Coordinates of C-alpha atoms and ligand atoms in Angstrom, one line a residue:
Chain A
X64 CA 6.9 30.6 41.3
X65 CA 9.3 31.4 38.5
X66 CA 13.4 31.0 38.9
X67 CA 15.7 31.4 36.0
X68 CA 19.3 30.5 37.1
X69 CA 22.3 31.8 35.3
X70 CA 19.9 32.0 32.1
X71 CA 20.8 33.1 28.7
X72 CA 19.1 32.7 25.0
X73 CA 20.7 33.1 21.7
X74 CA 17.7 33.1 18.6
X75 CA 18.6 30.6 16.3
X76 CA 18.3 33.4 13.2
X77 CA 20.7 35.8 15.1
X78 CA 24.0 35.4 16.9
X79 CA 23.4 38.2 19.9
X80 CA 22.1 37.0 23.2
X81 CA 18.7 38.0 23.4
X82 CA 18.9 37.4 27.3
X83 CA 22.4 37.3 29.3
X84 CA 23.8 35.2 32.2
X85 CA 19.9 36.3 33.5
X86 CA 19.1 34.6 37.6
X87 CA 16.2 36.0 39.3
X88 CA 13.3 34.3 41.3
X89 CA 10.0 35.5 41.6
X90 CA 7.9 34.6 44.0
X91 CA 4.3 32.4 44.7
X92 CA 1.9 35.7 45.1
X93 CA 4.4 38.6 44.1
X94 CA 2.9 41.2 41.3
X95 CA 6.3 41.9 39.2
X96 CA 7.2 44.6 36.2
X97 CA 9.3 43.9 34.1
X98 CA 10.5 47.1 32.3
X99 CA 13.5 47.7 29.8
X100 CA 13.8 49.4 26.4
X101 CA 12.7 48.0 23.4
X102 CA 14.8 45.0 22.6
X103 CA 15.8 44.3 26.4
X104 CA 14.3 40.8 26.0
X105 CA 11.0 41.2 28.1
X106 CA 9.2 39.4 25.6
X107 CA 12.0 36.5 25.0
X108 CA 11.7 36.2 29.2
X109 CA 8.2 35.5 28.6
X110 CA 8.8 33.4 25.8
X111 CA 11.2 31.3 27.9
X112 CA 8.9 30.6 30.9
X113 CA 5.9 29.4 28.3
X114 CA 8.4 27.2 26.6
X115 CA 7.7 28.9 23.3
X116 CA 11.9 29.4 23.2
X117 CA 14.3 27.0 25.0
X118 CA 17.3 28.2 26.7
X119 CA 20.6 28.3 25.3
X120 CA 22.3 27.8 28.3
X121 CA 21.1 27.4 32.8
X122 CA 17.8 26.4 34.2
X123 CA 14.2 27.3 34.6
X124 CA 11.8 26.2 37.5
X125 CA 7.8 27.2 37.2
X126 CA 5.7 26.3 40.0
X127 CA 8.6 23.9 41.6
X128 CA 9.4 21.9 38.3
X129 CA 11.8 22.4 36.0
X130 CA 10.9 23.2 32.5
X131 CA 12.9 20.5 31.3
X132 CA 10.2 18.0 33.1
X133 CA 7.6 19.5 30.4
X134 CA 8.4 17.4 27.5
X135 CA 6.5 16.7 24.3
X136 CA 2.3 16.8 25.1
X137 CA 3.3 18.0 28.6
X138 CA 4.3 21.2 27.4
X139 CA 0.3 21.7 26.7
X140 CA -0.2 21.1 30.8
X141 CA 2.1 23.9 31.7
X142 CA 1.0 26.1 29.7
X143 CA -2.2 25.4 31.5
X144 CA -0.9 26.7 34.7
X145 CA -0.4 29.7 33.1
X146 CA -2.5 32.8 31.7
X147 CA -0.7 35.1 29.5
X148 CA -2.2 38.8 28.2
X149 CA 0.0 40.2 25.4
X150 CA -0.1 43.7 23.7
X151 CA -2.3 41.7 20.4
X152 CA -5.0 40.6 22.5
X153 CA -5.2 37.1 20.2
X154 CA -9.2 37.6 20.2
X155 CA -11.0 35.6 17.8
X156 CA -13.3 38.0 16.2
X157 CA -15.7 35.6 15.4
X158 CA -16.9 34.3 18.6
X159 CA -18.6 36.8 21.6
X160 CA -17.0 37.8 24.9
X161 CA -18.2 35.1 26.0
X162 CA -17.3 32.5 23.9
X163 CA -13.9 33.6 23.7
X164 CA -13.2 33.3 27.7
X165 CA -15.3 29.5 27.5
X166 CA -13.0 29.1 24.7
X167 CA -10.0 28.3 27.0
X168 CA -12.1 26.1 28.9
X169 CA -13.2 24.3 25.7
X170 CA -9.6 23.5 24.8
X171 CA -8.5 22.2 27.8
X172 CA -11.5 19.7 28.1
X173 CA -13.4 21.7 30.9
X174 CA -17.2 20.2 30.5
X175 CA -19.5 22.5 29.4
X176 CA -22.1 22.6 32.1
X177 CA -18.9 24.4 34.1
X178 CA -19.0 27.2 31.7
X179 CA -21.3 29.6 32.4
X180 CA -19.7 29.6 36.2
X181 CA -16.8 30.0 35.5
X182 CA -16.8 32.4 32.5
X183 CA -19.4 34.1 35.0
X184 CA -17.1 34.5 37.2
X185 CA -13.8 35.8 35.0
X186 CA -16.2 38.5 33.1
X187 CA -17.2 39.9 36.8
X188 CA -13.8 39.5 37.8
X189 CA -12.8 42.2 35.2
X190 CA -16.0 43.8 35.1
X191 CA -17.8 43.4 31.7
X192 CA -20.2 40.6 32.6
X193 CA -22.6 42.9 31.0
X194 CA -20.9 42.7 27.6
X195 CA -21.0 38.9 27.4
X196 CA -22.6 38.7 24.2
X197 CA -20.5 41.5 22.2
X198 CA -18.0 40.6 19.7
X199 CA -14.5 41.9 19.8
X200 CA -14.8 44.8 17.4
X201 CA -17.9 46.1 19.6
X202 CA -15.6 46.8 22.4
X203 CA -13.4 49.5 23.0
X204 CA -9.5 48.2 23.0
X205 CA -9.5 48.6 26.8
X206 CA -12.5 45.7 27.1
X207 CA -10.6 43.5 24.7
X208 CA -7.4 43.2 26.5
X209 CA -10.2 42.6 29.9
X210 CA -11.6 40.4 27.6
X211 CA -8.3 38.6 27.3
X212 CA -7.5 39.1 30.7
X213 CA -10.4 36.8 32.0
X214 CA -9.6 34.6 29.6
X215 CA -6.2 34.1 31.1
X216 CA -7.5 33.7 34.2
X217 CA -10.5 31.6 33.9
X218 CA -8.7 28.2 34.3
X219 CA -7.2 29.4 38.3
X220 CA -3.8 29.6 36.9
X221 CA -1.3 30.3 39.5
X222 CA 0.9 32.5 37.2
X223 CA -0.6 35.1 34.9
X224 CA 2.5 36.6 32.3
X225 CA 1.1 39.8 30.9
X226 CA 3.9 41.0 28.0
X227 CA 2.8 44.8 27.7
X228 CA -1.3 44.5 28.1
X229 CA -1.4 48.0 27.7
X230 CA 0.7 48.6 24.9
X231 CA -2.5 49.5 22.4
X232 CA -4.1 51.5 25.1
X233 CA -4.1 55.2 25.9
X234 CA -3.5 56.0 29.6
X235 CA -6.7 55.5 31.1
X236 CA -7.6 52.3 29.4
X237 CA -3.9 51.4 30.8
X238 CA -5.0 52.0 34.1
X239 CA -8.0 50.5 33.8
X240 CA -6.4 46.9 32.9
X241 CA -3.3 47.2 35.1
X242 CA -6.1 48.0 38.1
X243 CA -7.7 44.1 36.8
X244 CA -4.5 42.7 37.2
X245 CA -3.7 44.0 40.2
X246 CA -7.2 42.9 41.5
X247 CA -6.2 39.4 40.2
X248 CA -3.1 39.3 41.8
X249 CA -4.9 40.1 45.5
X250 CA -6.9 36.3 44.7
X251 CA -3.4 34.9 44.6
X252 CA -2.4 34.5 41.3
X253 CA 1.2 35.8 40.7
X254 CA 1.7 38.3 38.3
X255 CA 4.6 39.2 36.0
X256 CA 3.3 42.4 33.8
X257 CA 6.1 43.5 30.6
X258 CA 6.1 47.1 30.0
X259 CA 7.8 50.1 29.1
X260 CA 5.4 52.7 30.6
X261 CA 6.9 54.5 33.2
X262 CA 4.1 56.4 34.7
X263 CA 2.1 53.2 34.9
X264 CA 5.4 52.2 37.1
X265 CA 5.2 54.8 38.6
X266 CA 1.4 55.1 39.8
X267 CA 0.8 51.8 41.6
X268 CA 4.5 50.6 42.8
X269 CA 5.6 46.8 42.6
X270 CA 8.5 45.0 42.6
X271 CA 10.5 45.9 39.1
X272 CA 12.6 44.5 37.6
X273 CA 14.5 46.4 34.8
X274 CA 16.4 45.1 31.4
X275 CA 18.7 46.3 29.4
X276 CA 20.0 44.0 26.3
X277 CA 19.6 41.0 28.0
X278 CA 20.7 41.8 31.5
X279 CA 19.2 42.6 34.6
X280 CA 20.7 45.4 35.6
X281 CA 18.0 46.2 38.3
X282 CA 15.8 44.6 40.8
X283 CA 14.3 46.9 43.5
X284 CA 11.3 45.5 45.5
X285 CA 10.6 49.4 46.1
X286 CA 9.2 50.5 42.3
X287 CA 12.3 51.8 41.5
X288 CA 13.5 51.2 37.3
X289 CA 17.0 52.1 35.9
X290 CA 15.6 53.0 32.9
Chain B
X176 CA -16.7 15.8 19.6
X177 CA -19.6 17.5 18.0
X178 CA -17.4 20.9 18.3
X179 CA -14.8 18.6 16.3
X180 CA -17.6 17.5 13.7
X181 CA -18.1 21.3 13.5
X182 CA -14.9 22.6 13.0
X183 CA -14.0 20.1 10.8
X184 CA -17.4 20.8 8.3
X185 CA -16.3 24.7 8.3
X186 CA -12.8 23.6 7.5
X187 CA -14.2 22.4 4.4
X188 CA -16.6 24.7 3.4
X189 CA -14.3 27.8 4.2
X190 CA -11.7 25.8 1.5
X191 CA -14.7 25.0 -0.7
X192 CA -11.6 24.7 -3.5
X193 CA -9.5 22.5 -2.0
X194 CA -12.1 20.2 -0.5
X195 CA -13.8 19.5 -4.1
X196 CA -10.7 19.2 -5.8
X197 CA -9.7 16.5 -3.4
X198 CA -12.7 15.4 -3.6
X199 CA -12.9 14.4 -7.7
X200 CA -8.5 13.2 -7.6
X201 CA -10.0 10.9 -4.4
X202 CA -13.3 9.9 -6.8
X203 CA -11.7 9.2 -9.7
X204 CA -8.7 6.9 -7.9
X205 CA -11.0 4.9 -5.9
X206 CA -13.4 4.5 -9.3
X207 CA -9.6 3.6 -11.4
X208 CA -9.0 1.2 -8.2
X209 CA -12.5 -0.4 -8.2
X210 CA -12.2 -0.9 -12.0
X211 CA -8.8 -2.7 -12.2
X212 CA -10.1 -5.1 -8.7
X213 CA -13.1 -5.9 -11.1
X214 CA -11.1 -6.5 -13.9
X215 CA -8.8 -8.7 -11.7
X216 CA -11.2 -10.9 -10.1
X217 CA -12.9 -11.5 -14.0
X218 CA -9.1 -12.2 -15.2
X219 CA -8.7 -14.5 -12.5
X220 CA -12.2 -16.3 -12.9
X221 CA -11.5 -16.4 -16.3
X222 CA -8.3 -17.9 -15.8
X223 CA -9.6 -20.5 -13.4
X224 CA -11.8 -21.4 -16.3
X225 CA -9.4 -22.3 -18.9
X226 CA -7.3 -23.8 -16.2
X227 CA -10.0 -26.3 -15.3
X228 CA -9.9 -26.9 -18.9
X229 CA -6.4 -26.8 -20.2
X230 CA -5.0 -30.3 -21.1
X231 CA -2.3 -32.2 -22.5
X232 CA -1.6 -34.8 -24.5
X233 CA 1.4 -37.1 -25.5
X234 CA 1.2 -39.9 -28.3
X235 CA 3.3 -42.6 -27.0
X236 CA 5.2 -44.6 -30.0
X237 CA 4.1 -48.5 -30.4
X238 CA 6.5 -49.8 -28.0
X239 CA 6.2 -47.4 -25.4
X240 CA 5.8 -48.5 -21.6
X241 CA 2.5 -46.9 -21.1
X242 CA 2.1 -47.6 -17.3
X243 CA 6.1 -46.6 -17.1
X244 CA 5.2 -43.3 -18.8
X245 CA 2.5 -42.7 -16.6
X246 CA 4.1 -43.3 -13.2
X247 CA 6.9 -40.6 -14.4
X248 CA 4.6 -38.3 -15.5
X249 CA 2.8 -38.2 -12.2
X250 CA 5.8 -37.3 -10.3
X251 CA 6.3 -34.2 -12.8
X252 CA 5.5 -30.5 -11.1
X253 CA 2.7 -29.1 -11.9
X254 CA 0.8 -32.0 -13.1
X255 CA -2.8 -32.3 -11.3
X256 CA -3.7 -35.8 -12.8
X257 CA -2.8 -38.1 -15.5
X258 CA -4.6 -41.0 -17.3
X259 CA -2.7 -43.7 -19.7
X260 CA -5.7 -43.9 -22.7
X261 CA -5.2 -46.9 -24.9
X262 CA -5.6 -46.7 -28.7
X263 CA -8.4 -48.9 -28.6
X264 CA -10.2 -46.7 -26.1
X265 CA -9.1 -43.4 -28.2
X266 CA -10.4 -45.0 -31.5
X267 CA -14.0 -45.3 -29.5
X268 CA -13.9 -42.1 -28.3
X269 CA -13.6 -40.8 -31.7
X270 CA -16.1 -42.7 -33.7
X271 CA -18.3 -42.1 -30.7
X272 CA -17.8 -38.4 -31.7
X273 CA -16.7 -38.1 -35.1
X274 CA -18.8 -41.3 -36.8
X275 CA -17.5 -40.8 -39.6
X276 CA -14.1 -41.8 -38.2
X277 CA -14.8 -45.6 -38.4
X278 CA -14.9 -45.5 -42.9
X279 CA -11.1 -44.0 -42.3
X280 CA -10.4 -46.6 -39.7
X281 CA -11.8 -49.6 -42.1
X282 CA -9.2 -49.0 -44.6
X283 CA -6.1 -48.1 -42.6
X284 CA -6.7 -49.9 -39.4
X285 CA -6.3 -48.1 -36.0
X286 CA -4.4 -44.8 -36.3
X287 CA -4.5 -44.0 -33.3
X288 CA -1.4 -44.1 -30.6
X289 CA -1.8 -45.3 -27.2
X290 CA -1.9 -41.5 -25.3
X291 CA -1.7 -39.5 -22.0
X292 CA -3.5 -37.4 -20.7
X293 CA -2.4 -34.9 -18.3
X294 CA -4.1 -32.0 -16.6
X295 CA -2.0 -29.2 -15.6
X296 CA -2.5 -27.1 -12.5
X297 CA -2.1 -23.7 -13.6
X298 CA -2.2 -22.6 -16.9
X299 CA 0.8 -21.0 -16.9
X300 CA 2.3 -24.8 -16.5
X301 CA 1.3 -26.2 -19.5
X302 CA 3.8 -25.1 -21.7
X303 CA 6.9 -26.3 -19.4
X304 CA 4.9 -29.9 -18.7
X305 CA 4.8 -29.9 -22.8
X306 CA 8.2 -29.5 -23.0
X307 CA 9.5 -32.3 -20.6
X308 CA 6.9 -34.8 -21.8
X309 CA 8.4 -34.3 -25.8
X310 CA 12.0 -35.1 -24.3
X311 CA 10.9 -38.7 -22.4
X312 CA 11.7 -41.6 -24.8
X313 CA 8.5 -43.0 -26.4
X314 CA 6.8 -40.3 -26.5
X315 CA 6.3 -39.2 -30.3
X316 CA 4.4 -36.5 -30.2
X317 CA 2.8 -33.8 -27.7
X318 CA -0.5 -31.7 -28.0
X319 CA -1.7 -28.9 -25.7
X320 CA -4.8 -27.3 -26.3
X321 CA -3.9 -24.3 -25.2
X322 CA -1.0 -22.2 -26.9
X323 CA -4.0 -19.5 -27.3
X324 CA -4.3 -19.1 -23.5
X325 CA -0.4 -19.0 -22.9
X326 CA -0.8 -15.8 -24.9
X327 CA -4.2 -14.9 -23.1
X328 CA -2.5 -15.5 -19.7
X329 CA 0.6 -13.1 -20.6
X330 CA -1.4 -10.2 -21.5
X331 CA -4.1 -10.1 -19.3
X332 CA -1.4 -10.2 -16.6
X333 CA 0.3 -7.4 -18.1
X334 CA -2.8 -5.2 -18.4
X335 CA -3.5 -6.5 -14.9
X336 CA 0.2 -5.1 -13.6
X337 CA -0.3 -1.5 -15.7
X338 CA -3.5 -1.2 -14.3
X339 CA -2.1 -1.9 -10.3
X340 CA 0.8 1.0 -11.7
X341 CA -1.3 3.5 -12.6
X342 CA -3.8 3.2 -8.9
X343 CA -0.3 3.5 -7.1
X344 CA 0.2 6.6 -8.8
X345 CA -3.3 7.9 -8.8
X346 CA -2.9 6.8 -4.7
X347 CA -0.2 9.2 -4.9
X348 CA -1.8 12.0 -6.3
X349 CA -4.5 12.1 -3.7
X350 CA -2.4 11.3 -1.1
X351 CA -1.0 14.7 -2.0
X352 CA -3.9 16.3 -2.5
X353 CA -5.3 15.2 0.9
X354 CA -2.0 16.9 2.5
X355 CA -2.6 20.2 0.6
X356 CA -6.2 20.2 1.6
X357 CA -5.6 20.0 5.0
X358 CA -2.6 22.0 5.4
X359 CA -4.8 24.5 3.7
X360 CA -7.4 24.3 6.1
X361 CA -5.1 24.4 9.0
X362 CA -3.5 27.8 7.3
X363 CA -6.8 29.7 7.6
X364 CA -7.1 28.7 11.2
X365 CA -4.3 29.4 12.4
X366 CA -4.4 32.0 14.6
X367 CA -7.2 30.1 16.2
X368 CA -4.7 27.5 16.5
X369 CA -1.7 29.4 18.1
X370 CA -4.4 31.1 20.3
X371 CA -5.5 27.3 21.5
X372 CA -2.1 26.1 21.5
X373 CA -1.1 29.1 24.2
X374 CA -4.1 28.2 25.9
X375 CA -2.5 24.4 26.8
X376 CA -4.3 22.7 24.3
X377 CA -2.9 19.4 23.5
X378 CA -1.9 18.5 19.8
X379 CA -4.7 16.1 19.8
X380 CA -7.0 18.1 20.0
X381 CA -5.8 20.5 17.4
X382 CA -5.4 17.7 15.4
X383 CA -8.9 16.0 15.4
X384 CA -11.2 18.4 13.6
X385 CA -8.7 17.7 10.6
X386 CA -8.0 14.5 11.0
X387 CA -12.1 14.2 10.7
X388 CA -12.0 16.2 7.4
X389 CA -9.7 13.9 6.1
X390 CA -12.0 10.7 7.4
X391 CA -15.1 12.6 5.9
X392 CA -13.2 13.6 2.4
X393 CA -12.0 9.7 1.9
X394 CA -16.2 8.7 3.1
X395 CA -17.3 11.0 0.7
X396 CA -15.4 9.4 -2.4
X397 CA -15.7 6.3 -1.6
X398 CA -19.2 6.6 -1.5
X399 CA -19.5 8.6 -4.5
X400 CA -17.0 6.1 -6.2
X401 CA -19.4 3.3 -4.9
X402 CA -22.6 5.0 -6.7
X403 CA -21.0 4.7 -10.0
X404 CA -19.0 1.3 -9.6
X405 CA -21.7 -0.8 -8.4
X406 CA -24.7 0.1 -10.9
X407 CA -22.2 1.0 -13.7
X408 CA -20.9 -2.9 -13.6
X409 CA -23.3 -4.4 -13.0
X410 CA -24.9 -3.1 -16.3
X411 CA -22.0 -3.7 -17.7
X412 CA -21.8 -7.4 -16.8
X413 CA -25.7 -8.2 -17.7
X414 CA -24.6 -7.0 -20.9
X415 CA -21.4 -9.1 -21.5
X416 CA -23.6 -11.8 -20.3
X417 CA -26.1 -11.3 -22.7
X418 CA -23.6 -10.8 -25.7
X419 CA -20.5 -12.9 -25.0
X420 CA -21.2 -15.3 -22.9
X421 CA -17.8 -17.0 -23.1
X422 CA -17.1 -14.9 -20.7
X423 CA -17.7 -16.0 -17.3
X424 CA -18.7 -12.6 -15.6
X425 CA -18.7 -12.4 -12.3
X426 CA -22.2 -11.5 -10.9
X427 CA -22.7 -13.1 -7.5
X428 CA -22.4 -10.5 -4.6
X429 CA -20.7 -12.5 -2.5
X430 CA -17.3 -12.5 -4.5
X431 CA -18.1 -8.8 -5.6
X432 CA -18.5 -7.8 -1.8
X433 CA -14.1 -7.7 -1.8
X434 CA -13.5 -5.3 -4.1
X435 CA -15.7 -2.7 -3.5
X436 CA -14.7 -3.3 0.1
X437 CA -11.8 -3.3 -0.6
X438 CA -12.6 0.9 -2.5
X439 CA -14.3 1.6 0.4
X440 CA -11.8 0.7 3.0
X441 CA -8.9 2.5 1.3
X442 CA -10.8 5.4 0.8
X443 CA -11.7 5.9 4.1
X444 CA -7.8 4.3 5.3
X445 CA -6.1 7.4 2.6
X446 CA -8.3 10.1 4.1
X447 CA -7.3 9.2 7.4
X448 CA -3.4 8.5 6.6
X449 CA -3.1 11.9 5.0
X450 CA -4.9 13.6 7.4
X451 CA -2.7 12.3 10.0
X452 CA 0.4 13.1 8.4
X453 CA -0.4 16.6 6.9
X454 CA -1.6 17.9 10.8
X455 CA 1.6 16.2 12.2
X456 CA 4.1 18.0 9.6
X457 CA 1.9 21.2 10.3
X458 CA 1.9 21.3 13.9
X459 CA 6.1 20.5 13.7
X460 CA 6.4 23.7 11.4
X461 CA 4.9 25.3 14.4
X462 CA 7.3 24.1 17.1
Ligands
ATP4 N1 12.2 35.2 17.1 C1 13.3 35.9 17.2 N2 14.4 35.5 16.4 C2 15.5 36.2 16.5 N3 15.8 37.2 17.3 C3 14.8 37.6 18.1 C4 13.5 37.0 18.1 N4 12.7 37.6 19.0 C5 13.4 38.5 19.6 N5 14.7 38.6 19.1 C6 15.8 39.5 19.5 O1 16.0 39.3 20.8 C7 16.2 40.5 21.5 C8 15.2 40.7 22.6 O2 13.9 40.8 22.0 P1 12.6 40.8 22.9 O3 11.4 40.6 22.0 O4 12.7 39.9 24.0 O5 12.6 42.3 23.4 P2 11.5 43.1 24.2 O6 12.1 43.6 25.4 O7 10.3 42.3 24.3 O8 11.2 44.3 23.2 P3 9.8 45.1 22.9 O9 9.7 46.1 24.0 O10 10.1 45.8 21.6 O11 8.7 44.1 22.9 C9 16.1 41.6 20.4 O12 17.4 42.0 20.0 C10 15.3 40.9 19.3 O13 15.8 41.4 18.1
MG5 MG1 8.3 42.4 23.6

């Protein structure tokens, strides 16, 4: 689903290689940490396969294709293809639950009679179809980021990027979202989650892959982190 | 395309500042535009006017060539038509006019010249035709009527040419004024925007609600510049008409229909143009 090959990144603003001589492949179906201390460049790997930051140097595939392929209003179609959660949970605060789930289907031209469906389905999916109609600052932080999480996942995209979901949340909330993401992962959709919370590692074990100033300096399909 | 119309109408609202300032530079151009296109096309009909009347004459001396004269003359730039009047015929003209004329004529005999008369076709050619008419041999003497609207011509031109200056400029200023609008209105959304923007949505689409603010902003003057132009000049005109009527106002719809297309069109056409380029330059910030 996702191989970077002999891939490194450079900001612009600073010199220092935010990721290092990085290859890894991750695979169609696979639910993937990826931990590292602050800095390690979780957030630049992300950044990388959603196009927001170009390589400095190797290649990226997602889904088959390389990134290169997505050029210009194309870059709008990959990102398409994938759902992304991140630690702000970019709700507008304006709109309901609802709305802001058929939101990603209103920007992407989804007609509107396969809203309620869909949206149906996603709020189910992470288990607030009961608070449709409440507006972000009437849920707890734990039903945002679910909020956001069937969001991401009500276009069927085949590669959900979650940069540290839980990051806002105490434990239990924590649990609570990484036990969504897991359940969205069993209906196929890969799964990369960014985070630096060991126990969270620790409870449910994936495949991990672990960071340290650019470099991957671990990759056990066992759960174990080298941090 | 209704969410568009939507977005675009709380994009103005929610900058209620921006929107109305734009709104009275936008106004105020297109009324400054409509005024100068009126003022052109009375110029110009004005102009036509004297034109068709504008004429020149040369007194030949008594042993001219008169037909000569008149074939060279023809072949001159500028010249619409020419006519070789004899004295005779110029001395009936005159008492036919002026009966007094035939006393003066009893005593002295026939003082009139044998004369041609040309008509020019622009005004601004009368003065060069004078001029090479006074060097051909046998010619004596040449007339034009119209020195007055030589002077007429050049300064109605050059009022003509400052007004044209000052609409470019005023074009620019709400050219600018379109851009900060917009970019203003894209500001306070964006969050939305990098939220819709992560969710795959194409530039297009960010773009339209905006691009239909700067539509509806250049609508909006140009129809508010139309309520003042139209029953503003027209006033205007019946009164010219009624108190100096030299002056051939121009009245009939159908020549008044261009210029105040012409406000509307340009309106709409600098809302658009803006729009398009303030959300491009916006979105490229963003890359
Ligand atoms: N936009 C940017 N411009 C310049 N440098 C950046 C930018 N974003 C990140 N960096 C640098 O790149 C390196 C990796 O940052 P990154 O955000 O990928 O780390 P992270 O693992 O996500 O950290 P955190 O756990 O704090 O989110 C850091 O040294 C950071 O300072
Ligand atoms: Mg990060």
């Amino acid at each position: 689903m996702i191989v970077f090959r002999n891939v490194s990144l450079a900001y612009p603003a600073s010199g220092a290689l935010a990721l290092d001589d990085l290859s890894v492949r991750i695979h169609k179906g696979e639910f993937v940490y990826l931990v590292g201390h602050s800095g390690a460049g979780k957030s630049s790997f992300m950044n990388l396969v959603l196009k927001r930051a170009l390589p400095t140097r190797g290649e990226i595939q997602v889904a088959g294709e390389p990134l290169a392929r997505y050029r210009g209003r194309r870059t709008a179609l990959l990102r398409r293809r994938i759902g992304t959660v991140f630690q702000d949970n970019l709700l507008l605060e304006h709109l309901s639950a609802y709305d802001n789930v058929a939101f990603a289907l209103r920007v992407t031209g989804v007609p509107g009679r396969e809203w309620p469906a869909r949206v149906g389905t996603a709020l189910r999916t992470v288990g607030l179809e009961a608070r449709a109609h409440a507006r972000p600052v009437q849920l707890s932080q734990g039903e945002q980021q679910r909020v956001a999480i069937a969001r991401a996942i009500v276009s069927d995209p085949p590669l959900l990027l979650a940069d540290e979901p839980t990051g806002n949340l105490d434990p239990d909330h924590a649990r609570e979202v990484l036990r969504v993401l897991q359940h969205v992962n069993l209906r196929g959709t890969t799964v990369v989650f960014a985070t630096h919370a060991r126990d969270l590692v620790d409870t449910f074990r994936h495949r991990t892959l672990t960071l340290r100033q650019g470099r991957l300096v671990r990759d056990d399909p066992a759960g174990g982190y080298a941090l | 395309m209704t969410y568009h119309f939507r977005q675009a109408l709380l994009a103005m609202r929610g900058n209620l500042t921006a929107t109305l300032g734009t709104l009275t530079t936008m106004t105020l151009t297109l009324l400054m535009l409509g005024g100068v296109l009126l003022l052109t096309l009375n110029v110009n009909r004005t102009l036509e006017g004297l034109e068709s009347q504008v004429e020149v004459a040369a007194f030949l001396e008594g042993d001219a060539d008169g037909a000569a004269l008149l074939e060279q003359v023809r072949a001159f730039p500028g010249v619409r038509e020419a006519r070789l009047v004899s004295r005779e015929d110029v001395l009936a003209e005159m008492t036919r006019d002026y009966p007094s004329t035939a006393e003066a004529v009893s005593l002295v005999g026939n003082p009139f010249p044998d004369t041609l008369r040309l008509r020019v076709g622009r005004v601004e050619d009368s003065r060069p035709v004078a001029a090479a008419l006074a060097r051909l041999p046998g010619v004596e003497d040449v007339e034009y009527g119209a020195g007055y609207v030589d002077q007429a011509v050049r300064t109605l031109t050059t009022v003509r040419a400052a007004g044209y200056g000052l609409v470019a400029l005023l074009f620019a200023g709400t050219l600018l004024s379109i851009l900060n609008a917009v970019r203003v209105a894209m500001y306070a959304r964006r969050r939305e925007i990098s939220v819709m923007r992560l969710l795959g949505a194409t530039r297009g689409f960010i773009r339209t609600p905006h691009v239909i603010e700067g539509v509806l902003l250049g609508l909006l003057s140009s129809a508010l510049a139309l309520a003042v132009l139209v029953p503003g000049y027209l006033a205007l005109a019946e009164r010219v008409a009624a108190f100096a009527p030299v002056f051939p106002v121009v009245r009939d719809l159908g020549a008044l229909w261009l210029p105040l297309g012409a406000v509307a069109g340009l309106g709409i056409l600098t809302g658009l143009a803006g729009s398009l380029l303030a959300t491009r330059r916006y979105l490229r910030e963003l890359e």
